[in-house]
CSV table of C-alpha atoms in Angstrom, one decimal:
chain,number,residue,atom,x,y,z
A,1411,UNK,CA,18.1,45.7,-20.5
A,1412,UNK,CA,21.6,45.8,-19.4
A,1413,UNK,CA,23.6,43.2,-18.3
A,1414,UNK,CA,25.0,43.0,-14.8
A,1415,UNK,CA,28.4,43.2,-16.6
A,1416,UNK,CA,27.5,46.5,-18.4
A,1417,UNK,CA,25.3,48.0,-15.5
A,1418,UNK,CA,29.3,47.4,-13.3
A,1419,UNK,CA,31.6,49.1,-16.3
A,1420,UNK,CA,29.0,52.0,-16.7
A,1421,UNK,CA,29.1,52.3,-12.8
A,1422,UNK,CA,32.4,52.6,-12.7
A,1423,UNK,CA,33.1,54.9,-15.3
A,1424,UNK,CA,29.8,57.6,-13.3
A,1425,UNK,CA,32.5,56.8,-10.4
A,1426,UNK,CA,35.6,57.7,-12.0
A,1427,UNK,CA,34.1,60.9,-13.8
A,1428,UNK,CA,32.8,62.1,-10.5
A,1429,UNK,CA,36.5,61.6,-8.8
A,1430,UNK,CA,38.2,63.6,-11.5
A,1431,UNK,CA,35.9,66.4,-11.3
A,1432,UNK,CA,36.1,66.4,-7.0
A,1433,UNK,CA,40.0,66.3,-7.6
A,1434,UNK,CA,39.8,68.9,-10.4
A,1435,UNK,CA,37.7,71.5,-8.2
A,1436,UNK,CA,40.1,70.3,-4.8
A,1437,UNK,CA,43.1,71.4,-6.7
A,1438,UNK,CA,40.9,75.0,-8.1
A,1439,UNK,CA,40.3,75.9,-4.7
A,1440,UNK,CA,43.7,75.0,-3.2
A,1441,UNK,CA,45.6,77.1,-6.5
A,1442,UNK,CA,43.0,79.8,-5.9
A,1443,UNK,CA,43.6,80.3,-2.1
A,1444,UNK,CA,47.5,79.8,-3.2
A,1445,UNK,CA,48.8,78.4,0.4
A,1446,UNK,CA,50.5,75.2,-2.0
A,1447,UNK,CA,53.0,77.6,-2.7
A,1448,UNK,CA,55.8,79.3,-0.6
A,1449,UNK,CA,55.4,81.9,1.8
A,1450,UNK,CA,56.0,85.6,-0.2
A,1451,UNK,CA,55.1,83.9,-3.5
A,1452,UNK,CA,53.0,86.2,-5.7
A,1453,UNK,CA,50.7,83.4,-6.8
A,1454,UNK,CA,49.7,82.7,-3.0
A,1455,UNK,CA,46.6,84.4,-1.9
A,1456,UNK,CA,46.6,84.2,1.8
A,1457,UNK,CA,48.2,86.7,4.4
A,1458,UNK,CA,51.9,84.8,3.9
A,1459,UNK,CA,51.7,86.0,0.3
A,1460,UNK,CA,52.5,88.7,-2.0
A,1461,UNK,CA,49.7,88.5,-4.1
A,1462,UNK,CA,47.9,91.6,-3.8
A,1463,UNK,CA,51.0,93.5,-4.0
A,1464,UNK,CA,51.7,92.1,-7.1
A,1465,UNK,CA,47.6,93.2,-8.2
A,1466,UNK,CA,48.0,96.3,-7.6
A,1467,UNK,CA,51.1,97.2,-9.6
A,1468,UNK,CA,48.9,95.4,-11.9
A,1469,UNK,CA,46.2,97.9,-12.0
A,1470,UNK,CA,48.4,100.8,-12.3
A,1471,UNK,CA,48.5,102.3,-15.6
A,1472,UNK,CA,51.8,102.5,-17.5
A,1473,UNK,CA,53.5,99.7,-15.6
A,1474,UNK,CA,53.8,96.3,-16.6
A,1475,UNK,CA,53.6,93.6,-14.3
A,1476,UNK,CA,54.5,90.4,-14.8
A,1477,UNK,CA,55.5,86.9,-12.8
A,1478,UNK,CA,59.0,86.0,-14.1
A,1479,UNK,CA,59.6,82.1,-13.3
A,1480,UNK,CA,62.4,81.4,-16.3
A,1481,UNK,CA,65.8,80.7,-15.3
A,1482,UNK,CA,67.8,83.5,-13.8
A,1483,UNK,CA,70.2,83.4,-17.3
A,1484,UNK,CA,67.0,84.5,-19.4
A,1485,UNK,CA,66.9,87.9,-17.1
A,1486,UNK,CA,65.5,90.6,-20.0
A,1487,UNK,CA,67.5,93.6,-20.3
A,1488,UNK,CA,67.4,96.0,-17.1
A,1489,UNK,CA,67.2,99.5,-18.5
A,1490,UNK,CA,63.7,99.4,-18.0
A,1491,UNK,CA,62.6,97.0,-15.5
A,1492,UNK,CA,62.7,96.8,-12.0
A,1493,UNK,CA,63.4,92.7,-10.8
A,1494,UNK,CA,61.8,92.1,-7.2
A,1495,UNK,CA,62.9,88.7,-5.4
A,1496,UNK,CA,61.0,88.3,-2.1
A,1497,UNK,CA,60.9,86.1,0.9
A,1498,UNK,CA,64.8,84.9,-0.3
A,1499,UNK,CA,66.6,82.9,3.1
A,1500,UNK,CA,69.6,85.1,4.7
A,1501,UNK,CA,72.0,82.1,3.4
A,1502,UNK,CA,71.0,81.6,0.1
A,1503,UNK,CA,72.8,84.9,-1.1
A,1504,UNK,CA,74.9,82.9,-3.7
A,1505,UNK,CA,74.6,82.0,-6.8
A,1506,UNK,CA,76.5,80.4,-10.0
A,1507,UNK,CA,78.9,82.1,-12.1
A,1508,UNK,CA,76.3,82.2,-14.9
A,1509,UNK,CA,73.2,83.4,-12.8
A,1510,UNK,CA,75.7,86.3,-11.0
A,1511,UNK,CA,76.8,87.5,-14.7
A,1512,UNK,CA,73.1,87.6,-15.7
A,1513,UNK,CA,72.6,89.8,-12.5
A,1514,UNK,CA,75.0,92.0,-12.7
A,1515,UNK,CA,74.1,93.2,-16.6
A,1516,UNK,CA,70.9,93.4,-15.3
A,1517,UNK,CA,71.4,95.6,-12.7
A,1518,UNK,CA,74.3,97.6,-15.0
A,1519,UNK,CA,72.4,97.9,-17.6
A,1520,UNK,CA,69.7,100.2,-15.8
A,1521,UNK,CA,67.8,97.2,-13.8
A,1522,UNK,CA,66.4,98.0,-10.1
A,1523,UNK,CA,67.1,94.7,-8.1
A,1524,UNK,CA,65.2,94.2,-4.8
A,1525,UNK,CA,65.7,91.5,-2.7
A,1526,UNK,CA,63.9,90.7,1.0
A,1527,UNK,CA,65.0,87.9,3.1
A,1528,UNK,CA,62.6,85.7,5.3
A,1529,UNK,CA,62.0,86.8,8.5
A,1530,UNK,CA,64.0,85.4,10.6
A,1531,UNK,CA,63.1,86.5,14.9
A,1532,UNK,CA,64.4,83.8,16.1
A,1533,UNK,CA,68.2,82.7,15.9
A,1534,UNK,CA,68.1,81.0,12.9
A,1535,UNK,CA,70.4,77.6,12.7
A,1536,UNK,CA,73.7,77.5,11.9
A,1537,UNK,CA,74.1,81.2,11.6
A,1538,UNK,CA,77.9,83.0,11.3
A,1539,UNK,CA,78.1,86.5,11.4
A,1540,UNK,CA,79.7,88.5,8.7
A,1541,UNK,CA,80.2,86.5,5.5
A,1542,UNK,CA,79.6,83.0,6.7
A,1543,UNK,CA,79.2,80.1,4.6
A,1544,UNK,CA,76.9,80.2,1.3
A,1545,UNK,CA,74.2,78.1,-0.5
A,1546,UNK,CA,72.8,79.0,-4.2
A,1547,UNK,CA,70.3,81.4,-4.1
A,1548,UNK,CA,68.4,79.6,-7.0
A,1549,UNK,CA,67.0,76.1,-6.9
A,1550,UNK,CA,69.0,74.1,-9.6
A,1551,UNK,CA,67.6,70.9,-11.6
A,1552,UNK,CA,68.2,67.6,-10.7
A,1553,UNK,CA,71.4,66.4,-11.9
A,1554,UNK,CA,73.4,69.7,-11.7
A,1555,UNK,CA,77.1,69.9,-10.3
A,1556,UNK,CA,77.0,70.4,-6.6
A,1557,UNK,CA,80.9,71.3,-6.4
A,1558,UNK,CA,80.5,74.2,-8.8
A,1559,UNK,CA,82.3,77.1,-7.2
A,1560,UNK,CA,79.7,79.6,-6.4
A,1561,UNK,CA,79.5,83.4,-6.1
A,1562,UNK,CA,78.7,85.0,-2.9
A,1563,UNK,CA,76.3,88.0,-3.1
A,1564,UNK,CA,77.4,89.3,-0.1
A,1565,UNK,CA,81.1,89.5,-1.1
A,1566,UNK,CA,80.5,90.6,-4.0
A,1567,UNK,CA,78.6,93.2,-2.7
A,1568,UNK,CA,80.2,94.3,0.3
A,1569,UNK,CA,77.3,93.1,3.1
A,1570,UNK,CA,77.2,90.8,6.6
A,1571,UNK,CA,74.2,89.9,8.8
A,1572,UNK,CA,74.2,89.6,12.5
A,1573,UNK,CA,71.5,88.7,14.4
A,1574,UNK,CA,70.2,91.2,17.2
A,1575,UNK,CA,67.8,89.3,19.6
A,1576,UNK,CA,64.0,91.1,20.0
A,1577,UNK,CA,61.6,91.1,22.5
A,1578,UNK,CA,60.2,88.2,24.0
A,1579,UNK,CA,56.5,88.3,25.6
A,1580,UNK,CA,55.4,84.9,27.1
A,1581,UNK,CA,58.0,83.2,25.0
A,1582,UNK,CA,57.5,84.7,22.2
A,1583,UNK,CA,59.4,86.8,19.9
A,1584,UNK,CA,57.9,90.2,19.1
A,1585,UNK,CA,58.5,92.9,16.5
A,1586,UNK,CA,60.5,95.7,17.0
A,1587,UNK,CA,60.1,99.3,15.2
A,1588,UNK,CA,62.5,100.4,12.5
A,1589,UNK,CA,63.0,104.2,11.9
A,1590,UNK,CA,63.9,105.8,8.4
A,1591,UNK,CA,67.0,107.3,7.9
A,1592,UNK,CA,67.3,108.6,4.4
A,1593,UNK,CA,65.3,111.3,3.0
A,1594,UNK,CA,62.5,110.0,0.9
A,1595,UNK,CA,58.9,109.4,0.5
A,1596,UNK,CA,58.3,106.9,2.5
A,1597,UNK,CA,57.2,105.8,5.9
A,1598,UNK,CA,58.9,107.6,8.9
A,1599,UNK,CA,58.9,104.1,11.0
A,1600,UNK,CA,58.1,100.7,10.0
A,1601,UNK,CA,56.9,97.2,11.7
A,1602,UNK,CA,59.9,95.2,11.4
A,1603,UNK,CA,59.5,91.6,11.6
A,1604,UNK,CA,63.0,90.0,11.7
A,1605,UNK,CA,66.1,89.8,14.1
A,1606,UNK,CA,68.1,90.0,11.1
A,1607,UNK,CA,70.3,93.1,10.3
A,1608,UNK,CA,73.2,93.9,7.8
A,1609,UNK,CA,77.1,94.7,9.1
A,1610,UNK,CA,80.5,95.1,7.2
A,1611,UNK,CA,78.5,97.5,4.3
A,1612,UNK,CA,80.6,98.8,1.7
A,1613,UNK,CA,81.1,102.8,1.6
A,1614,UNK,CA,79.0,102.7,-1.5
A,1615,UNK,CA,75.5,101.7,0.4
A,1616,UNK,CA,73.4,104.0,2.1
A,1617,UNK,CA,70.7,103.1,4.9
A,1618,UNK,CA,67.0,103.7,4.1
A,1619,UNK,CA,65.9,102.0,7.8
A,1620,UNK,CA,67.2,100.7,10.9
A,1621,UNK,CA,66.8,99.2,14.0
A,1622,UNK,CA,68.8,101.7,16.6
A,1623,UNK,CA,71.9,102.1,14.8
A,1624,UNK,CA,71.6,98.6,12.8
A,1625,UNK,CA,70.5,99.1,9.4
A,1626,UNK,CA,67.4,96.7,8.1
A,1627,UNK,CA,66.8,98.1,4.5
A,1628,UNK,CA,69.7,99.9,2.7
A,1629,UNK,CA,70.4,100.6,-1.1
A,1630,UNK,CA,73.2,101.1,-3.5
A,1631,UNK,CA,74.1,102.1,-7.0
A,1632,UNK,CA,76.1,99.7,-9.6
A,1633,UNK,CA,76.5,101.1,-12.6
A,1634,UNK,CA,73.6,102.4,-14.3
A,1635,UNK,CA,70.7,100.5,-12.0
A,1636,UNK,CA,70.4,99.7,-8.5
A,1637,UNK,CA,70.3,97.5,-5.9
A,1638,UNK,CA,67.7,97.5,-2.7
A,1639,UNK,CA,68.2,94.7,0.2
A,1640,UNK,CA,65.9,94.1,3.5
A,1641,UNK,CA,66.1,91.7,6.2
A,1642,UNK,CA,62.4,91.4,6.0
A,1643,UNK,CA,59.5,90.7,3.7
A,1644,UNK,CA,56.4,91.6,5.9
A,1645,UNK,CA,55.9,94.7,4.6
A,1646,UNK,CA,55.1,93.1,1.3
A,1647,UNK,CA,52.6,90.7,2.2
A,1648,UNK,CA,49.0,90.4,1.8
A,1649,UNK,CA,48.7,90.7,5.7
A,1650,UNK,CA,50.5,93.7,5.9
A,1651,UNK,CA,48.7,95.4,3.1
A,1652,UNK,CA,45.5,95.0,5.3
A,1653,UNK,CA,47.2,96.0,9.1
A,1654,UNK,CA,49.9,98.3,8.3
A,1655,UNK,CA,49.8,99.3,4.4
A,1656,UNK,CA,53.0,101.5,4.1
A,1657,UNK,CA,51.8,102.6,0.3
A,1658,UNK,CA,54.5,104.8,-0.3
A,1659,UNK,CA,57.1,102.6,0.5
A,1660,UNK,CA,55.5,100.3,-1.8
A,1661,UNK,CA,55.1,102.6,-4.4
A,1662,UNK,CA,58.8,104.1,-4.9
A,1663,UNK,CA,60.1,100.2,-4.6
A,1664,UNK,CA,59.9,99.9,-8.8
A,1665,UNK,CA,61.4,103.5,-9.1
A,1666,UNK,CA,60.2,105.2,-12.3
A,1667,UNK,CA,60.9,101.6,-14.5
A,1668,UNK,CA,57.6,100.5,-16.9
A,1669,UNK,CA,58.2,96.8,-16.0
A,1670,UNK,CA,57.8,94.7,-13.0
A,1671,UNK,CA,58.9,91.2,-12.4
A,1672,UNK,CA,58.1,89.4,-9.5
A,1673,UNK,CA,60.8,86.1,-9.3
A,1674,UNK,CA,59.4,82.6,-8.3
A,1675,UNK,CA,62.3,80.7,-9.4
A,1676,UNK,CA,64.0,81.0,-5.8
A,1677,UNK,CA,60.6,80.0,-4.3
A,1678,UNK,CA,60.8,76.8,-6.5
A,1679,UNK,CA,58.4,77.5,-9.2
A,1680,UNK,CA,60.0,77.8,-12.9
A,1681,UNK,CA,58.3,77.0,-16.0
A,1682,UNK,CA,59.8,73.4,-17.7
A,1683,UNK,CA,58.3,73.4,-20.6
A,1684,UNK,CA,57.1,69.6,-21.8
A,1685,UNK,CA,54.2,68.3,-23.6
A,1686,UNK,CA,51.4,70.1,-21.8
A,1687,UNK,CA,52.7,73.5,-22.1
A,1688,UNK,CA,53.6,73.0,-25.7
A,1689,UNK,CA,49.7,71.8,-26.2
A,1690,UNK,CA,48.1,74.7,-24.0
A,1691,UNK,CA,50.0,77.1,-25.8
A,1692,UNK,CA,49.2,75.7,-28.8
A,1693,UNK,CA,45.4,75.5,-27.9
A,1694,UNK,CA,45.5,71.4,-28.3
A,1695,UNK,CA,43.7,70.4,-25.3
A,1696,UNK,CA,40.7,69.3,-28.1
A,1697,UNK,CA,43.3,66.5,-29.4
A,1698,UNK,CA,44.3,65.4,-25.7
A,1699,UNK,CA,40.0,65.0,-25.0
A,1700,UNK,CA,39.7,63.4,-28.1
A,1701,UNK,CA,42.5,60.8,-27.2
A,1702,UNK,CA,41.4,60.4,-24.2
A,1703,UNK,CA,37.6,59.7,-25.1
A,1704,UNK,CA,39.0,57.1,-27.7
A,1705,UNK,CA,41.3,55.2,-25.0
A,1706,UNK,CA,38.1,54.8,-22.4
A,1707,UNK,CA,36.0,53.7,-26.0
A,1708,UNK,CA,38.7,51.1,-26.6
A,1709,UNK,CA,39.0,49.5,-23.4
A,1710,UNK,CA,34.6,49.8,-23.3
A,1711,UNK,CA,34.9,47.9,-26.6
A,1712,UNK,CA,37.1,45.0,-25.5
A,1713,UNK,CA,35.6,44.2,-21.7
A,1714,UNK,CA,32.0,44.4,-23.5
A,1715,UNK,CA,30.5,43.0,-26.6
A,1716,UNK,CA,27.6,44.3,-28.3
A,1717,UNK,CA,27.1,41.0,-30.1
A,1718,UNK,CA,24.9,38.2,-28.3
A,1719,UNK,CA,26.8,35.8,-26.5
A,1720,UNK,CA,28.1,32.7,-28.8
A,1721,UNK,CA,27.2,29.1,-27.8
A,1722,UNK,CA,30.0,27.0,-27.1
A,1723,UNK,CA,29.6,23.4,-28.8
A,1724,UNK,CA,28.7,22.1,-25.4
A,1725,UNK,CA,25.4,24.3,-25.0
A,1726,UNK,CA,24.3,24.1,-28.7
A,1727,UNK,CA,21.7,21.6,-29.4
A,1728,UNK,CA,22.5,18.5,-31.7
A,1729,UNK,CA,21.3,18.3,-35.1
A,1730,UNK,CA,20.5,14.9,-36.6
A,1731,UNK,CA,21.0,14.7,-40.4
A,1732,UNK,CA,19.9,12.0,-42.8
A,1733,UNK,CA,22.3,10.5,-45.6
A,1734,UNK,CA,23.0,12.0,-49.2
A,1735,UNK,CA,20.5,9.3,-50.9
A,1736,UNK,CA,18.1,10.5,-48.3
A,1737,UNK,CA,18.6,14.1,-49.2
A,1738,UNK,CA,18.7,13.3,-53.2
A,1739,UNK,CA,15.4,11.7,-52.8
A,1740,UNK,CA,13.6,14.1,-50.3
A,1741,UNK,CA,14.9,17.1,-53.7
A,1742,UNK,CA,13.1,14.7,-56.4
A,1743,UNK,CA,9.6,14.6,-54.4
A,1744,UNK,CA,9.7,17.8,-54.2
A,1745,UNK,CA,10.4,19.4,-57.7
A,1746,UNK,CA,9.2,16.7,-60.2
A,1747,UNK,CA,5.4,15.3,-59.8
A,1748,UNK,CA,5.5,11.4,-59.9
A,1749,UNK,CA,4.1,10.6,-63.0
A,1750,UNK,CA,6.6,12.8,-64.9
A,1751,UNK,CA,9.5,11.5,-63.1
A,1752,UNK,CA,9.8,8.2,-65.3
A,1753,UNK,CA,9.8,10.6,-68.1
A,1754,UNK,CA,12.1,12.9,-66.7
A,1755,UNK,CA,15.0,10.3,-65.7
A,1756,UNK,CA,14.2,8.7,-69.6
A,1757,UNK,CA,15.5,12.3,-70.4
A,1758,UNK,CA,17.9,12.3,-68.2
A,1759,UNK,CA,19.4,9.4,-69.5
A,1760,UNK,CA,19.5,10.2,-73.2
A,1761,UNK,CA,21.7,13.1,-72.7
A,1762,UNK,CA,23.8,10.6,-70.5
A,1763,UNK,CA,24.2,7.7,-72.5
A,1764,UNK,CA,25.2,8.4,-75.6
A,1765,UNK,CA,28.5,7.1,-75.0
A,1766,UNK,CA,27.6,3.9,-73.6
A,1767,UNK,CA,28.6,1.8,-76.7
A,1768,UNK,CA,26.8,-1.3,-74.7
A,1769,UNK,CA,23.2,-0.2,-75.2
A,1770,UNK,CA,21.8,-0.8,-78.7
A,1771,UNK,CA,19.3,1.2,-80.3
A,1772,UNK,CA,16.5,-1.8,-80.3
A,1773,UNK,CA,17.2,-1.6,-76.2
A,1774,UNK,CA,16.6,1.8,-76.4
A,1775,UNK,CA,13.2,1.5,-78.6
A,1776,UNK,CA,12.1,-0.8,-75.9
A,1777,UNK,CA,12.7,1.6,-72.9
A,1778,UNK,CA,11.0,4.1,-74.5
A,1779,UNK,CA,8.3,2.6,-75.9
A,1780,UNK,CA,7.3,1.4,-72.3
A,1781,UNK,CA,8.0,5.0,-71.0
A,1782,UNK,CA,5.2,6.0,-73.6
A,1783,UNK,CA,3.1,2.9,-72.1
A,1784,UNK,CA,3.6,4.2,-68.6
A,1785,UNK,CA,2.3,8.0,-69.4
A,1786,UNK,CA,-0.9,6.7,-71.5
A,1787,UNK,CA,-2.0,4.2,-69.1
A,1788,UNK,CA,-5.1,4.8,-67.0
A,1789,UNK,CA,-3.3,3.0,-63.6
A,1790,UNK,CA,0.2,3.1,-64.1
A,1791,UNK,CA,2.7,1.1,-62.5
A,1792,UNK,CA,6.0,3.4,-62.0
A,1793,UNK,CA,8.0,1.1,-60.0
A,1794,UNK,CA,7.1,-2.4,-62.2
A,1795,UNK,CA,7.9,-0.3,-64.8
A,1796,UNK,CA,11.2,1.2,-63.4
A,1797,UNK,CA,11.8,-2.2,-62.9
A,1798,UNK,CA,11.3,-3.7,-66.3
A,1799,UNK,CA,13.4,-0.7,-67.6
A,1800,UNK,CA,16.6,-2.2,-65.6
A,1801,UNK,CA,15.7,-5.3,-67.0
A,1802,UNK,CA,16.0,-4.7,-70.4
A,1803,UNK,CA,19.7,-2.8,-69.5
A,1804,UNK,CA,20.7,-5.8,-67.7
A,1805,UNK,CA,19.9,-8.3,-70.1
A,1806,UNK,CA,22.8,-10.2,-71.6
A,1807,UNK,CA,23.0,-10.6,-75.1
């Protein structure tokens, strides 16, 4: 049976298994329902998201659809793909010098660029009308330069906002209606969701919806591509999809272009490639198991022994010994019988004695003519004969 040492450590490792696989299936469901991610996010599942969106451009055929969460710079070339940046806040129309040049060739170059901004009802805090004061449109790693001089969109461009309140019942704001002004196949009016709308446009831009005489949604051509803004992002949403689907708007929003990105960088999730994306993509997650199954072995292996216990010199019992004559003569009794052991030693001595000048051969005739004695007698005496043999060595000239 086990220890109560080992019946604690394998305890403790049932406990630990069963906590990484409640955490692992925690985090599935939270991923899979999506609400850990930003509102408009393509990856989020619930009515705040874009997700279903996104799965249906999936499921048409001859259009690719993919998430794009790179940094803006790695934009792919434009002339077939259509770039669609969602749920973006009105003041983070900015960006880098770097980021604005890889726009800008992607829009030139063919690209359809669509941009909605969060839906703002309320007065949103520290607003300015017209241009106002920008933040970067693109969340930027730790350690970045703040002070970089950055690019305003809007400028650029040729946009404003200004706010126009809406409709309050019992406190609360309300959506207004937004009617379509361009030709085109698309809704006649739309739900819109936002108390945002543009001023100051360029000649160059052309209204597709707006509130009254304030536009909500217009577009404009820059070189070979385009460029498609809204003040709101409802329309896109899961919710949306399932109240007030407008399809076709949805539908002419890529144009005719066979690729589809959906941008999560400005929402905060961009791929930083480290040691687990390196291992997934290179299918190594046996390796990681492996290592990890050796660590728990080692650290088994060292709190545990499988050896018995040793005795420490206090709990082992004492052993009483006898001395080397003791031991010398306990060996004799047992391998030579007792009337061959005069013989034997005679032997014994022989081979031993050859250099001892002091015994004489008539000594020696002596000794073994007694040793013959010994073995013929009927009663013999071993240790008065033993002791007559000593006699004879010890005897002085």
């Amino acid at each position: 049976m086990l220890n109560r040492r080992a019946t604690l450590l394998l305890a403790l490792l049932v406990l630990l298994v069963a906590f990484g696989y409640g955490l692992v299936q925690l985090f599935s469901l939270r991923f899979a329902h999506g609400d850990v991610y930003p509102p408009y996010s393509s990856l989020r599942a619930d009515p705040l998201g874009a997700r279903v969106y996104y799965e249906s451009l999936e499921q048409l055929g001859g259009t690719g659809v993919r998430r794009f969460i790179q940094p803006v710079e790695k934009l792919p070339h434009g002339r077939e793909a259509a770039l669609f940046i969602f749920g973006l806040a009105w003041d983070e129309m900015s960006a880098s010098p770097a980021e604005f040049k890889a726009i800008d060739n992607f829009v030139r170059e063919g690209g359809r660029l669509v941009v909605t901004l969060y839906p703002e009802l309320g007065r949103p805090r520290f607003f300015t009308s017209g241009f106002g004061t920008n933040r970067p449109a693109f969340k930027r790693p730790a350690g970045d330069d703040e002070d970089e001089q950055q690019v305003s969109l809007r400028a650029k461009w040729g946009f404003g906002y200004e706010h126009v309140p809406t409709p309050r019942k019992q406190m609360v704001f309300s959506p207004v209606e937004a009617r379509r002004i361009a030709p085109g196949p698309y809704p006649v009016n739309l739900t819109w969701h936002s108390a945002l709308v543009f001023t100051n446009l360029d000649l160059a831009w052309r209204v597709l919806y707006a509130r009254g005489t304030d536009p909500v949604m217009i577009e404009r051509p820059i070189g070979r591509g385009s460029i498609i803004l809204a003040t709101d992002s409802y329309f896109v949403s899961n919710e949306a999809l399932r109240k007030e689907r407008a399809a076709d708007l949805l539908a002419w929003l890529p144009g005719d272009k066979r690729e589809v990105l959906f941008d999560e960088t400005h929402l905060g999730v961009q791929q930083n490639p480290g040691i687990a994306t390196l291992a997934r993509r290179y299918g190594l997650q046996g390796g990681a198991v492996a290592l990890l199954a050796l660590a728990v072995l080692f650290i088994w292996k060292s709190s545990a022994s499988f050896l018995p216990r040793e005795q420490t010199a206090a709990e082992a019992a004492p052993v009483l010994g006898r001395e080397s004559a003791a031991g010398f003569e306990n060996l004799l009794r047992r391998g030579i019988a007792p009337k061959n052991l005069l013989q034997t030693a005679l032997d014994e001595w022989h081979k031993s004695s050859r250099l001892d000048a002091r015994v004489t051969p008539a000594r020696r005739e002596k000794i073994r003519a007694l040793v013959e004695a010994f073995n013929t007698a009927e009663k013999p005496n071993l240790v008065e004969t033993y002791r007559e043999v000593v006699r004879i060595l010890n005897r002085k000239k």
